mmCIF file with all atom_site columns, C-alpha atoms in Angstrom:
data_model
loop_
_atom_site.group_PDB
_atom_site.id
_atom_site.type_symbol
_atom_site.label_atom_id
_atom_site.label_alt_id
_atom_site.label_comp_id
_atom_site.label_asym_id
_atom_site.label_entity_id
_atom_site.label_seq_id
_atom_site.pdbx_PDB_ins_code
_atom_site.Cartn_x
_atom_site.Cartn_y
_atom_site.Cartn_z
_atom_site.occupancy
_atom_site.B_iso_or_equiv
_atom_site.pdbx_formal_charge
_atom_site.auth_seq_id
_atom_site.auth_comp_id
_atom_site.auth_asym_id
_atom_site.auth_atom_id
_atom_site.pdbx_PDB_model_num
ATOM 1   C CA . UNK A 1 1   ? 71.885 -18.481 34.517 1.00 39.00 ? 244 UNK A CA 1
ATOM 2   C CA . UNK A 1 2   ? 69.291 -21.086 33.670 1.00 40.00 ? 245 UNK A CA 1
ATOM 3   C CA . UNK A 1 3   ? 66.431 -22.606 35.582 1.00 44.00 ? 246 UNK A CA 1
ATOM 4   C CA . UNK A 1 4   ? 66.773 -25.790 37.585 1.00 43.00 ? 247 UNK A CA 1
ATOM 5   C CA . UNK A 1 5   ? 65.701 -29.064 36.006 1.00 39.00 ? 248 UNK A CA 1
ATOM 6   C CA . UNK A 1 6   ? 64.295 -31.645 38.297 1.00 40.00 ? 249 UNK A CA 1
ATOM 7   C CA . UNK A 1 7   ? 64.755 -35.314 37.504 1.00 41.00 ? 250 UNK A CA 1
ATOM 8   C CA . UNK A 1 8   ? 65.245 -38.512 39.487 1.00 39.00 ? 251 UNK A CA 1
ATOM 9   C CA . UNK A 1 9   ? 68.750 -39.044 40.923 1.00 42.00 ? 252 UNK A CA 1
ATOM 10  C CA . UNK A 1 10  ? 70.018 -42.568 40.534 1.00 41.00 ? 253 UNK A CA 1
ATOM 11  C CA . UNK A 1 11  ? 70.925 -44.225 43.867 1.00 41.00 ? 254 UNK A CA 1
ATOM 12  C CA . UNK A 1 12  ? 71.656 -47.722 45.014 1.00 39.00 ? 255 UNK A CA 1
ATOM 13  C CA . UNK A 1 13  ? 68.827 -50.252 44.319 1.00 40.00 ? 256 UNK A CA 1
ATOM 14  C CA . UNK A 1 14  ? 66.024 -49.798 46.781 1.00 44.00 ? 257 UNK A CA 1
ATOM 15  C CA . UNK A 1 15  ? 67.282 -46.599 48.346 1.00 55.00 ? 258 UNK A CA 1
ATOM 16  C CA . UNK A 1 16  ? 66.306 -42.933 47.960 1.00 76.00 ? 259 UNK A CA 1
ATOM 17  C CA . UNK A 1 17  ? 68.936 -40.202 47.864 1.00 94.00 ? 260 UNK A CA 1
ATOM 18  C CA . UNK A 1 18  ? 68.381 -37.153 50.023 1.00 97.00 ? 261 UNK A CA 1
ATOM 19  C CA . UNK A 1 19  ? 67.427 -35.164 46.867 1.00 96.00 ? 262 UNK A CA 1
ATOM 20  C CA . UNK A 1 20  ? 64.649 -37.598 46.147 1.00 96.00 ? 263 UNK A CA 1
ATOM 21  C CA . UNK A 1 21  ? 63.471 -37.410 49.776 1.00 96.00 ? 264 UNK A CA 1
ATOM 22  C CA . UNK A 1 22  ? 63.276 -33.624 49.342 1.00 97.00 ? 265 UNK A CA 1
ATOM 23  C CA . UNK A 1 23  ? 61.332 -33.918 46.026 1.00 96.00 ? 266 UNK A CA 1
ATOM 24  C CA . UNK A 1 24  ? 58.914 -36.329 47.761 1.00 96.00 ? 267 UNK A CA 1
ATOM 25  C CA . UNK A 1 25  ? 58.211 -33.654 50.424 1.00 95.00 ? 268 UNK A CA 1
ATOM 26  C CA . UNK A 1 26  ? 59.556 -35.842 53.244 1.00 96.00 ? 269 UNK A CA 1
ATOM 27  C CA . UNK A 1 27  ? 60.775 -34.392 56.569 1.00 96.00 ? 270 UNK A CA 1
ATOM 28  C CA . UNK A 1 28  ? 64.463 -33.468 56.290 1.00 98.00 ? 271 UNK A CA 1
ATOM 29  C CA . UNK A 1 29  ? 66.983 -31.844 58.625 1.00 98.00 ? 272 UNK A CA 1
ATOM 30  C CA . UNK A 1 30  ? 70.126 -29.874 57.803 1.00 99.00 ? 273 UNK A CA 1
ATOM 31  C CA . UNK A 1 31  ? 72.966 -29.975 60.255 1.00 99.00 ? 274 UNK A CA 1
ATOM 32  C CA . UNK A 1 32  ? 75.549 -27.189 59.865 1.00 99.00 ? 275 UNK A CA 1
ATOM 33  C CA . UNK A 1 33  ? 78.784 -28.173 61.623 1.00 99.00 ? 276 UNK A CA 1
ATOM 34  C CA . UNK A 1 34  ? 80.520 -24.783 61.831 1.00 99.00 ? 277 UNK A CA 1
ATOM 35  C CA . UNK A 1 35  ? 83.766 -23.501 63.461 1.00 99.00 ? 278 UNK A CA 1
ATOM 36  C CA . UNK A 1 36  ? 81.475 -21.922 66.100 1.00 99.00 ? 279 UNK A CA 1
ATOM 37  C CA . UNK A 1 37  ? 79.302 -24.931 66.813 1.00 99.00 ? 280 UNK A CA 1
ATOM 38  C CA . UNK A 1 38  ? 76.426 -26.969 65.402 1.00 99.00 ? 281 UNK A CA 1
ATOM 39  C CA . UNK A 1 39  ? 73.094 -25.595 64.079 1.00 99.00 ? 282 UNK A CA 1
ATOM 40  C CA . UNK A 1 40  ? 70.200 -28.033 63.212 1.00 99.00 ? 283 UNK A CA 1
ATOM 41  C CA . UNK A 1 41  ? 67.471 -26.888 60.931 1.00 99.00 ? 284 UNK A CA 1
ATOM 42  C CA . UNK A 1 42  ? 64.161 -28.506 59.940 1.00 99.00 ? 285 UNK A CA 1
ATOM 43  C CA . UNK A 1 43  ? 63.593 -27.983 56.252 1.00 99.00 ? 286 UNK A CA 1
ATOM 44  C CA . UNK A 1 44  ? 60.199 -27.136 54.810 1.00 98.00 ? 287 UNK A CA 1
ATOM 45  C CA . UNK A 1 45  ? 60.153 -29.475 51.806 1.00 97.00 ? 288 UNK A CA 1
ATOM 46  C CA . UNK A 1 46  ? 56.336 -29.354 51.473 1.00 97.00 ? 289 UNK A CA 1
ATOM 47  C CA . UNK A 1 47  ? 56.187 -25.510 51.644 1.00 97.00 ? 290 UNK A CA 1
ATOM 48  C CA . UNK A 1 48  ? 59.203 -24.764 49.388 1.00 98.00 ? 291 UNK A CA 1
ATOM 49  C CA . UNK A 1 49  ? 59.849 -27.930 47.352 1.00 98.00 ? 292 UNK A CA 1
ATOM 50  C CA . UNK A 1 50  ? 62.094 -26.434 44.654 1.00 98.00 ? 293 UNK A CA 1
ATOM 51  C CA . UNK A 1 51  ? 64.104 -24.406 47.109 1.00 98.00 ? 294 UNK A CA 1
ATOM 52  C CA . UNK A 1 52  ? 64.647 -27.382 49.507 1.00 99.00 ? 295 UNK A CA 1
ATOM 53  C CA . UNK A 1 53  ? 65.400 -29.680 46.650 1.00 98.00 ? 296 UNK A CA 1
ATOM 54  C CA . UNK A 1 54  ? 68.067 -27.350 45.332 1.00 98.00 ? 297 UNK A CA 1
ATOM 55  C CA . UNK A 1 55  ? 69.596 -26.763 48.754 1.00 99.00 ? 298 UNK A CA 1
ATOM 56  C CA . UNK A 1 56  ? 69.629 -30.539 49.596 1.00 98.00 ? 299 UNK A CA 1
ATOM 57  C CA . UNK A 1 57  ? 71.004 -31.483 46.167 1.00 98.00 ? 300 UNK A CA 1
ATOM 58  C CA . UNK A 1 58  ? 73.827 -28.978 46.465 1.00 98.00 ? 301 UNK A CA 1
ATOM 59  C CA . UNK A 1 59  ? 74.496 -30.008 50.126 1.00 98.00 ? 302 UNK A CA 1
ATOM 60  C CA . UNK A 1 60  ? 74.780 -33.677 49.279 1.00 98.00 ? 303 UNK A CA 1
ATOM 61  C CA . UNK A 1 61  ? 76.520 -33.395 45.955 1.00 97.00 ? 304 UNK A CA 1
ATOM 62  C CA . UNK A 1 62  ? 73.600 -34.960 44.150 1.00 97.00 ? 305 UNK A CA 1
ATOM 63  C CA . UNK A 1 63  ? 72.925 -31.796 42.096 1.00 96.00 ? 306 UNK A CA 1
ATOM 64  C CA . UNK A 1 64  ? 75.561 -30.496 39.623 1.00 97.00 ? 307 UNK A CA 1
ATOM 65  C CA . UNK A 1 65  ? 76.613 -26.837 39.709 1.00 97.00 ? 308 UNK A CA 1
ATOM 66  C CA . UNK A 1 66  ? 79.013 -24.584 37.900 1.00 96.00 ? 309 UNK A CA 1
ATOM 67  C CA . UNK A 1 67  ? 82.314 -24.242 39.821 1.00 93.00 ? 310 UNK A CA 1
ATOM 68  C CA . UNK A 1 68  ? 82.904 -20.476 40.170 1.00 89.00 ? 311 UNK A CA 1
ATOM 69  C CA . UNK A 1 69  ? 86.712 -20.947 40.022 1.00 86.00 ? 312 UNK A CA 1
ATOM 70  C CA . UNK A 1 70  ? 86.898 -23.123 36.924 1.00 92.00 ? 313 UNK A CA 1
ATOM 71  C CA . UNK A 1 71  ? 83.571 -22.434 35.184 1.00 93.00 ? 314 UNK A CA 1
ATOM 72  C CA . UNK A 1 72  ? 83.235 -26.192 34.728 1.00 96.00 ? 315 UNK A CA 1
ATOM 73  C CA . UNK A 1 73  ? 80.124 -28.180 35.672 1.00 97.00 ? 316 UNK A CA 1
ATOM 74  C CA . UNK A 1 74  ? 80.982 -30.290 38.788 1.00 96.00 ? 317 UNK A CA 1
ATOM 75  C CA . UNK A 1 75  ? 79.192 -32.403 41.346 1.00 95.00 ? 318 UNK A CA 1
ATOM 76  C CA . UNK A 1 76  ? 80.383 -32.490 44.990 1.00 96.00 ? 319 UNK A CA 1
ATOM 77  C CA . UNK A 1 77  ? 79.051 -31.334 48.457 1.00 98.00 ? 320 UNK A CA 1
ATOM 78  C CA . UNK A 1 78  ? 78.743 -27.629 47.677 1.00 98.00 ? 321 UNK A CA 1
ATOM 79  C CA . UNK A 1 79  ? 78.533 -26.023 51.117 1.00 98.00 ? 322 UNK A CA 1
ATOM 80  C CA . UNK A 1 80  ? 81.410 -27.845 52.855 1.00 98.00 ? 323 UNK A CA 1
ATOM 81  C CA . UNK A 1 81  ? 84.167 -25.316 53.502 1.00 98.00 ? 324 UNK A CA 1
ATOM 82  C CA . UNK A 1 82  ? 82.104 -22.260 52.669 1.00 98.00 ? 325 UNK A CA 1
ATOM 83  C CA . UNK A 1 83  ? 82.144 -19.286 55.060 1.00 98.00 ? 326 UNK A CA 1
ATOM 84  C CA . UNK A 1 84  ? 79.357 -17.076 56.423 1.00 99.00 ? 327 UNK A CA 1
ATOM 85  C CA . UNK A 1 85  ? 80.379 -14.011 54.492 1.00 98.00 ? 328 UNK A CA 1
ATOM 86  C CA . UNK A 1 86  ? 77.908 -11.507 55.935 1.00 98.00 ? 329 UNK A CA 1
ATOM 87  C CA . UNK A 1 87  ? 76.760 -11.140 59.577 1.00 98.00 ? 330 UNK A CA 1
ATOM 88  C CA . UNK A 1 88  ? 74.653 -8.379  61.037 1.00 98.00 ? 331 UNK A CA 1
ATOM 89  C CA . UNK A 1 89  ? 73.852 -8.507  64.774 1.00 98.00 ? 332 UNK A CA 1
ATOM 90  C CA . UNK A 1 90  ? 70.080 -8.091  65.322 1.00 98.00 ? 333 UNK A CA 1
ATOM 91  C CA . UNK A 1 91  ? 69.340 -9.150  61.777 1.00 99.00 ? 334 UNK A CA 1
ATOM 92  C CA . UNK A 1 92  ? 70.877 -12.323 60.202 1.00 99.00 ? 335 UNK A CA 1
ATOM 93  C CA . UNK A 1 93  ? 73.852 -14.369 59.231 1.00 99.00 ? 336 UNK A CA 1
ATOM 94  C CA . UNK A 1 94  ? 74.409 -15.127 55.522 1.00 99.00 ? 337 UNK A CA 1
ATOM 95  C CA . UNK A 1 95  ? 76.365 -17.900 53.683 1.00 99.00 ? 338 UNK A CA 1
ATOM 96  C CA . UNK A 1 96  ? 76.241 -20.118 50.746 1.00 98.00 ? 339 UNK A CA 1
ATOM 97  C CA . UNK A 1 97  ? 78.634 -18.268 48.434 1.00 97.00 ? 340 UNK A CA 1
ATOM 98  C CA . UNK A 1 98  ? 81.684 -20.356 47.422 1.00 96.00 ? 341 UNK A CA 1
ATOM 99  C CA . UNK A 1 99  ? 83.616 -17.218 46.474 1.00 95.00 ? 342 UNK A CA 1
ATOM 100 C CA . UNK A 1 100 ? 82.956 -15.601 49.847 1.00 95.00 ? 343 UNK A CA 1
ATOM 101 C CA . UNK A 1 101 ? 82.192 -12.280 48.154 1.00 94.00 ? 344 UNK A CA 1
ATOM 102 C CA . UNK A 1 102 ? 78.431 -12.277 48.305 1.00 94.00 ? 345 UNK A CA 1
ATOM 103 C CA . UNK A 1 103 ? 78.033 -12.528 44.523 1.00 93.00 ? 346 UNK A CA 1
ATOM 104 C CA . UNK A 1 104 ? 78.775 -16.155 43.893 1.00 94.00 ? 347 UNK A CA 1
ATOM 105 C CA . UNK A 1 105 ? 76.373 -18.931 43.172 1.00 96.00 ? 348 UNK A CA 1
ATOM 106 C CA . UNK A 1 106 ? 75.783 -22.387 41.593 1.00 97.00 ? 349 UNK A CA 1
ATOM 107 C CA . UNK A 1 107 ? 75.263 -21.165 38.022 1.00 96.00 ? 350 UNK A CA 1
ATOM 108 C CA . UNK A 1 108 ? 71.385 -21.588 38.082 1.00 97.00 ? 351 UNK A CA 1
ATOM 109 C CA . UNK A 1 109 ? 68.415 -19.768 39.699 1.00 97.00 ? 352 UNK A CA 1
ATOM 110 C CA . UNK A 1 110 ? 65.517 -21.223 41.655 1.00 98.00 ? 353 UNK A CA 1
ATOM 111 C CA . UNK A 1 111 ? 62.120 -19.490 41.527 1.00 97.00 ? 354 UNK A CA 1
ATOM 112 C CA . UNK A 1 112 ? 60.553 -17.842 44.521 1.00 98.00 ? 355 UNK A CA 1
ATOM 113 C CA . UNK A 1 113 ? 58.098 -19.915 46.565 1.00 98.00 ? 356 UNK A CA 1
ATOM 114 C CA . UNK A 1 114 ? 55.638 -17.943 48.734 1.00 97.00 ? 357 UNK A CA 1
ATOM 115 C CA . UNK A 1 115 ? 52.591 -20.116 48.399 1.00 95.00 ? 358 UNK A CA 1
ATOM 116 C CA . UNK A 1 116 ? 52.916 -21.461 52.029 1.00 95.00 ? 359 UNK A CA 1
ATOM 117 C CA . UNK A 1 117 ? 52.189 -18.060 53.491 1.00 96.00 ? 360 UNK A CA 1
ATOM 118 C CA . UNK A 1 118 ? 55.077 -18.346 55.817 1.00 97.00 ? 361 UNK A CA 1
ATOM 119 C CA . UNK A 1 119 ? 56.340 -14.964 57.148 1.00 98.00 ? 362 UNK A CA 1
ATOM 120 C CA . UNK A 1 120 ? 59.352 -13.609 59.063 1.00 98.00 ? 363 UNK A CA 1
ATOM 121 C CA . UNK A 1 121 ? 57.359 -13.717 62.365 1.00 98.00 ? 364 UNK A CA 1
ATOM 122 C CA . UNK A 1 122 ? 60.030 -15.310 64.543 1.00 98.00 ? 365 UNK A CA 1
ATOM 123 C CA . UNK A 1 123 ? 63.915 -15.697 64.778 1.00 99.00 ? 366 UNK A CA 1
ATOM 124 C CA . UNK A 1 124 ? 65.789 -18.649 63.496 1.00 99.00 ? 367 UNK A CA 1
ATOM 125 C CA . UNK A 1 125 ? 64.252 -18.859 60.075 1.00 99.00 ? 368 UNK A CA 1
ATOM 126 C CA . UNK A 1 126 ? 66.258 -20.144 57.112 1.00 99.00 ? 369 UNK A CA 1
ATOM 127 C CA . UNK A 1 127 ? 65.612 -18.181 53.851 1.00 99.00 ? 370 UNK A CA 1
ATOM 128 C CA . UNK A 1 128 ? 66.994 -17.713 50.412 1.00 98.00 ? 371 UNK A CA 1
ATOM 129 C CA . UNK A 1 129 ? 69.194 -14.731 49.675 1.00 98.00 ? 372 UNK A CA 1
ATOM 130 C CA . UNK A 1 130 ? 68.772 -13.112 46.252 1.00 96.00 ? 373 UNK A CA 1
ATOM 131 C CA . UNK A 1 131 ? 69.808 -10.041 44.263 1.00 94.00 ? 374 UNK A CA 1
ATOM 132 C CA . UNK A 1 132 ? 66.667 -8.081  44.984 1.00 93.00 ? 375 UNK A CA 1
ATOM 133 C CA . UNK A 1 133 ? 64.775 -9.266  41.942 1.00 95.00 ? 376 UNK A CA 1
ATOM 134 C CA . UNK A 1 134 ? 62.164 -12.062 41.625 1.00 96.00 ? 377 UNK A CA 1
ATOM 135 C CA . UNK A 1 135 ? 63.332 -15.609 40.970 1.00 97.00 ? 378 UNK A CA 1
ATOM 136 C CA . UNK A 1 136 ? 67.082 -14.880 41.544 1.00 97.00 ? 379 UNK A CA 1
ATOM 137 C CA . UNK A 1 137 ? 67.651 -17.460 44.355 1.00 97.00 ? 380 UNK A CA 1
ATOM 138 C CA . UNK A 1 138 ? 70.786 -19.552 43.973 1.00 97.00 ? 381 UNK A CA 1
ATOM 139 C CA . UNK A 1 139 ? 72.786 -21.151 46.723 1.00 98.00 ? 382 UNK A CA 1
ATOM 140 C CA . UNK A 1 140 ? 72.979 -18.294 49.184 1.00 98.00 ? 383 UNK A CA 1
ATOM 141 C CA . UNK A 1 141 ? 70.861 -18.328 52.307 1.00 99.00 ? 384 UNK A CA 1
ATOM 142 C CA . UNK A 1 142 ? 70.457 -16.493 55.564 1.00 99.00 ? 385 UNK A CA 1
ATOM 143 C CA . UNK A 1 143 ? 69.277 -17.380 59.109 1.00 99.00 ? 386 UNK A CA 1
ATOM 144 C CA . UNK A 1 144 ? 67.395 -14.584 60.929 1.00 99.00 ? 387 UNK A CA 1
ATOM 145 C CA . UNK A 1 145 ? 68.209 -13.208 64.382 1.00 99.00 ? 388 UNK A CA 1
ATOM 146 C CA . UNK A 1 146 ? 65.291 -10.759 64.083 1.00 98.00 ? 389 UNK A CA 1
ATOM 147 C CA . UNK A 1 147 ? 61.772 -10.624 62.658 1.00 98.00 ? 390 UNK A CA 1
ATOM 148 C CA . UNK A 1 148 ? 62.283 -8.719  59.419 1.00 98.00 ? 391 UNK A CA 1
ATOM 149 C CA . UNK A 1 149 ? 58.672 -8.655  58.263 1.00 97.00 ? 392 UNK A CA 1
ATOM 150 C CA . UNK A 1 150 ? 59.519 -6.191  55.520 1.00 97.00 ? 393 UNK A CA 1
ATOM 151 C CA . UNK A 1 151 ? 61.165 -9.241  53.721 1.00 98.00 ? 394 UNK A CA 1
ATOM 152 C CA . UNK A 1 152 ? 57.901 -11.127 53.580 1.00 98.00 ? 395 UNK A CA 1
ATOM 153 C CA . UNK A 1 153 ? 57.222 -12.379 50.019 1.00 97.00 ? 396 UNK A CA 1
ATOM 154 C CA . UNK A 1 154 ? 60.739 -11.211 48.958 1.00 97.00 ? 397 UNK A CA 1
ATOM 155 C CA . UNK A 1 155 ? 62.744 -14.162 50.269 1.00 98.00 ? 398 UNK A CA 1
ATOM 156 C CA . UNK A 1 156 ? 61.639 -17.790 50.253 1.00 98.00 ? 399 UNK A CA 1
ATOM 157 C CA . UNK A 1 157 ? 61.488 -19.201 53.894 1.00 99.00 ? 400 UNK A CA 1
ATOM 158 C CA . UNK A 1 158 ? 62.554 -22.827 53.680 1.00 99.00 ? 401 UNK A CA 1
ATOM 159 C CA . UNK A 1 159 ? 63.521 -23.887 57.180 1.00 99.00 ? 402 UNK A CA 1
ATOM 160 C CA . UNK A 1 160 ? 63.684 -23.174 60.925 1.00 99.00 ? 403 UNK A CA 1
ATOM 161 C CA . UNK A 1 161 ? 66.392 -23.670 63.557 1.00 99.00 ? 404 UNK A CA 1
ATOM 162 C CA . UNK A 1 162 ? 65.588 -26.410 65.995 1.00 99.00 ? 405 UNK A CA 1
ATOM 163 C CA . UNK A 1 163 ? 68.837 -26.378 67.980 1.00 99.00 ? 406 UNK A CA 1
ATOM 164 C CA . UNK A 1 164 ? 71.949 -24.308 67.969 1.00 99.00 ? 407 UNK A CA 1
ATOM 165 C CA . UNK A 1 165 ? 70.272 -20.943 67.799 1.00 99.00 ? 408 UNK A CA 1
ATOM 166 C CA . UNK A 1 166 ? 72.857 -19.727 70.378 1.00 99.00 ? 409 UNK A CA 1
ATOM 167 C CA . UNK A 1 167 ? 75.452 -20.583 67.718 1.00 99.00 ? 410 UNK A CA 1
ATOM 168 C CA . UNK A 1 168 ? 73.583 -18.401 65.121 1.00 99.00 ? 411 UNK A CA 1
ATOM 169 C CA . UNK A 1 169 ? 73.612 -15.493 67.689 1.00 99.00 ? 412 UNK A CA 1
ATOM 170 C CA . UNK A 1 170 ? 77.341 -16.101 68.312 1.00 99.00 ? 413 UNK A CA 1
ATOM 171 C CA . UNK A 1 171 ? 78.101 -15.954 64.659 1.00 99.00 ? 414 UNK A CA 1
ATOM 172 C CA . UNK A 1 172 ? 75.968 -12.802 64.272 1.00 99.00 ? 415 UNK A CA 1
ATOM 173 C CA . UNK A 1 173 ? 77.911 -11.137 67.005 1.00 98.00 ? 416 UNK A CA 1
ATOM 174 C CA . UNK A 1 174 ? 81.344 -11.951 65.581 1.00 98.00 ? 417 UNK A CA 1
ATOM 175 C CA . UNK A 1 175 ? 83.714 -8.948  65.019 1.00 98.00 ? 418 UNK A CA 1
ATOM 176 C CA . UNK A 1 176 ? 83.277 -7.838  61.417 1.00 98.00 ? 419 UNK A CA 1
ATOM 177 C CA . UNK A 1 177 ? 84.689 -5.528  58.816 1.00 98.00 ? 420 UNK A CA 1
ATOM 178 C CA . UNK A 1 178 ? 83.026 -2.598  57.001 1.00 96.00 ? 421 UNK A CA 1
ATOM 179 C CA . UNK A 1 179 ? 81.336 -5.011  54.585 1.00 96.00 ? 422 UNK A CA 1
ATOM 180 C CA . UNK A 1 180 ? 79.758 -7.045  57.532 1.00 98.00 ? 423 UNK A CA 1
ATOM 181 C CA . UNK A 1 181 ? 82.222 -9.948  56.846 1.00 98.00 ? 424 UNK A CA 1
ATOM 182 C CA . UNK A 1 182 ? 83.494 -11.616 59.977 1.00 98.00 ? 425 UNK A CA 1
ATOM 183 C CA . UNK A 1 183 ? 87.167 -10.651 60.568 1.00 98.00 ? 426 UNK A CA 1
ATOM 184 C CA . UNK A 1 184 ? 87.958 -14.269 61.333 1.00 98.00 ? 427 UNK A CA 1
ATOM 185 C CA . UNK A 1 185 ? 86.370 -16.829 58.962 1.00 98.00 ? 428 UNK A CA 1
ATOM 186 C CA . UNK A 1 186 ? 83.296 -18.672 60.277 1.00 98.00 ? 429 UNK A CA 1
ATOM 187 C CA . UNK A 1 187 ? 83.335 -21.832 58.257 1.00 99.00 ? 430 UNK A CA 1
ATOM 188 C CA . UNK A 1 188 ? 80.675 -24.464 57.442 1.00 99.00 ? 431 UNK A CA 1
ATOM 189 C CA . UNK A 1 189 ? 82.941 -27.469 57.933 1.00 99.00 ? 432 UNK A CA 1
ATOM 190 C CA . UNK A 1 190 ? 80.215 -29.856 56.899 1.00 98.00 ? 433 UNK A CA 1
ATOM 191 C CA . UNK A 1 191 ? 76.533 -29.557 56.024 1.00 98.00 ? 434 UNK A CA 1
ATOM 192 C CA . UNK A 1 192 ? 74.702 -32.889 56.535 1.00 98.00 ? 435 UNK A CA 1
ATOM 193 C CA . UNK A 1 193 ? 71.209 -33.749 55.407 1.00 98.00 ? 436 UNK A CA 1
ATOM 194 C CA . UNK A 1 194 ? 69.267 -36.416 57.256 1.00 98.00 ? 437 UNK A CA 1
ATOM 195 C CA . UNK A 1 195 ? 65.741 -37.903 57.440 1.00 97.00 ? 438 UNK A CA 1
ATOM 196 C CA . UNK A 1 196 ? 65.737 -38.014 61.284 1.00 96.00 ? 439 UNK A CA 1
ATOM 197 C CA . UNK A 1 197 ? 66.359 -35.091 63.720 1.00 95.00 ? 440 UNK A CA 1
ATOM 198 C CA . UNK A 1 198 ? 69.883 -35.212 65.071 1.00 93.00 ? 441 UNK A CA 1
#
């Protein structure tokens, strides 16, 4: 895997794409339309600019990624149709893997961003999932249903749930198998990025 390269994304004359909005540190919101309901998250573009830029670019299709099925570089909304592949009541829900196995990603890594000093001091935080080593963040993320302070400075916190936390709890409580995967798929039908709070 290689590092993420940041450049300007071409858009229509006079308009900024969502990726450019993220890179500029502007307020952005992510709306997860799931099979269990809607979750709205405020993204921390100023606190975690590389992480938010990667997440936004993948969500909107502005950032290319390596298709895990074909191995080819492609560009389309990445998160649409992806499942929450790991749910643990009283801890978190995890998604962002197009293979649904917990080991898939976009073909690049994003470095850790802890400079904001944010900690897991409340529920409903959006953070990067990684493989337990520094700078191995890709496309996977989790939303907390607990305050796992032992994860401080191990996972980049890049957003907070503004509405739909009840949906997060509902997903976390879904019947699951021995690998903590929901027995019935919980799908992100569409992930939308906006400059105004829905």
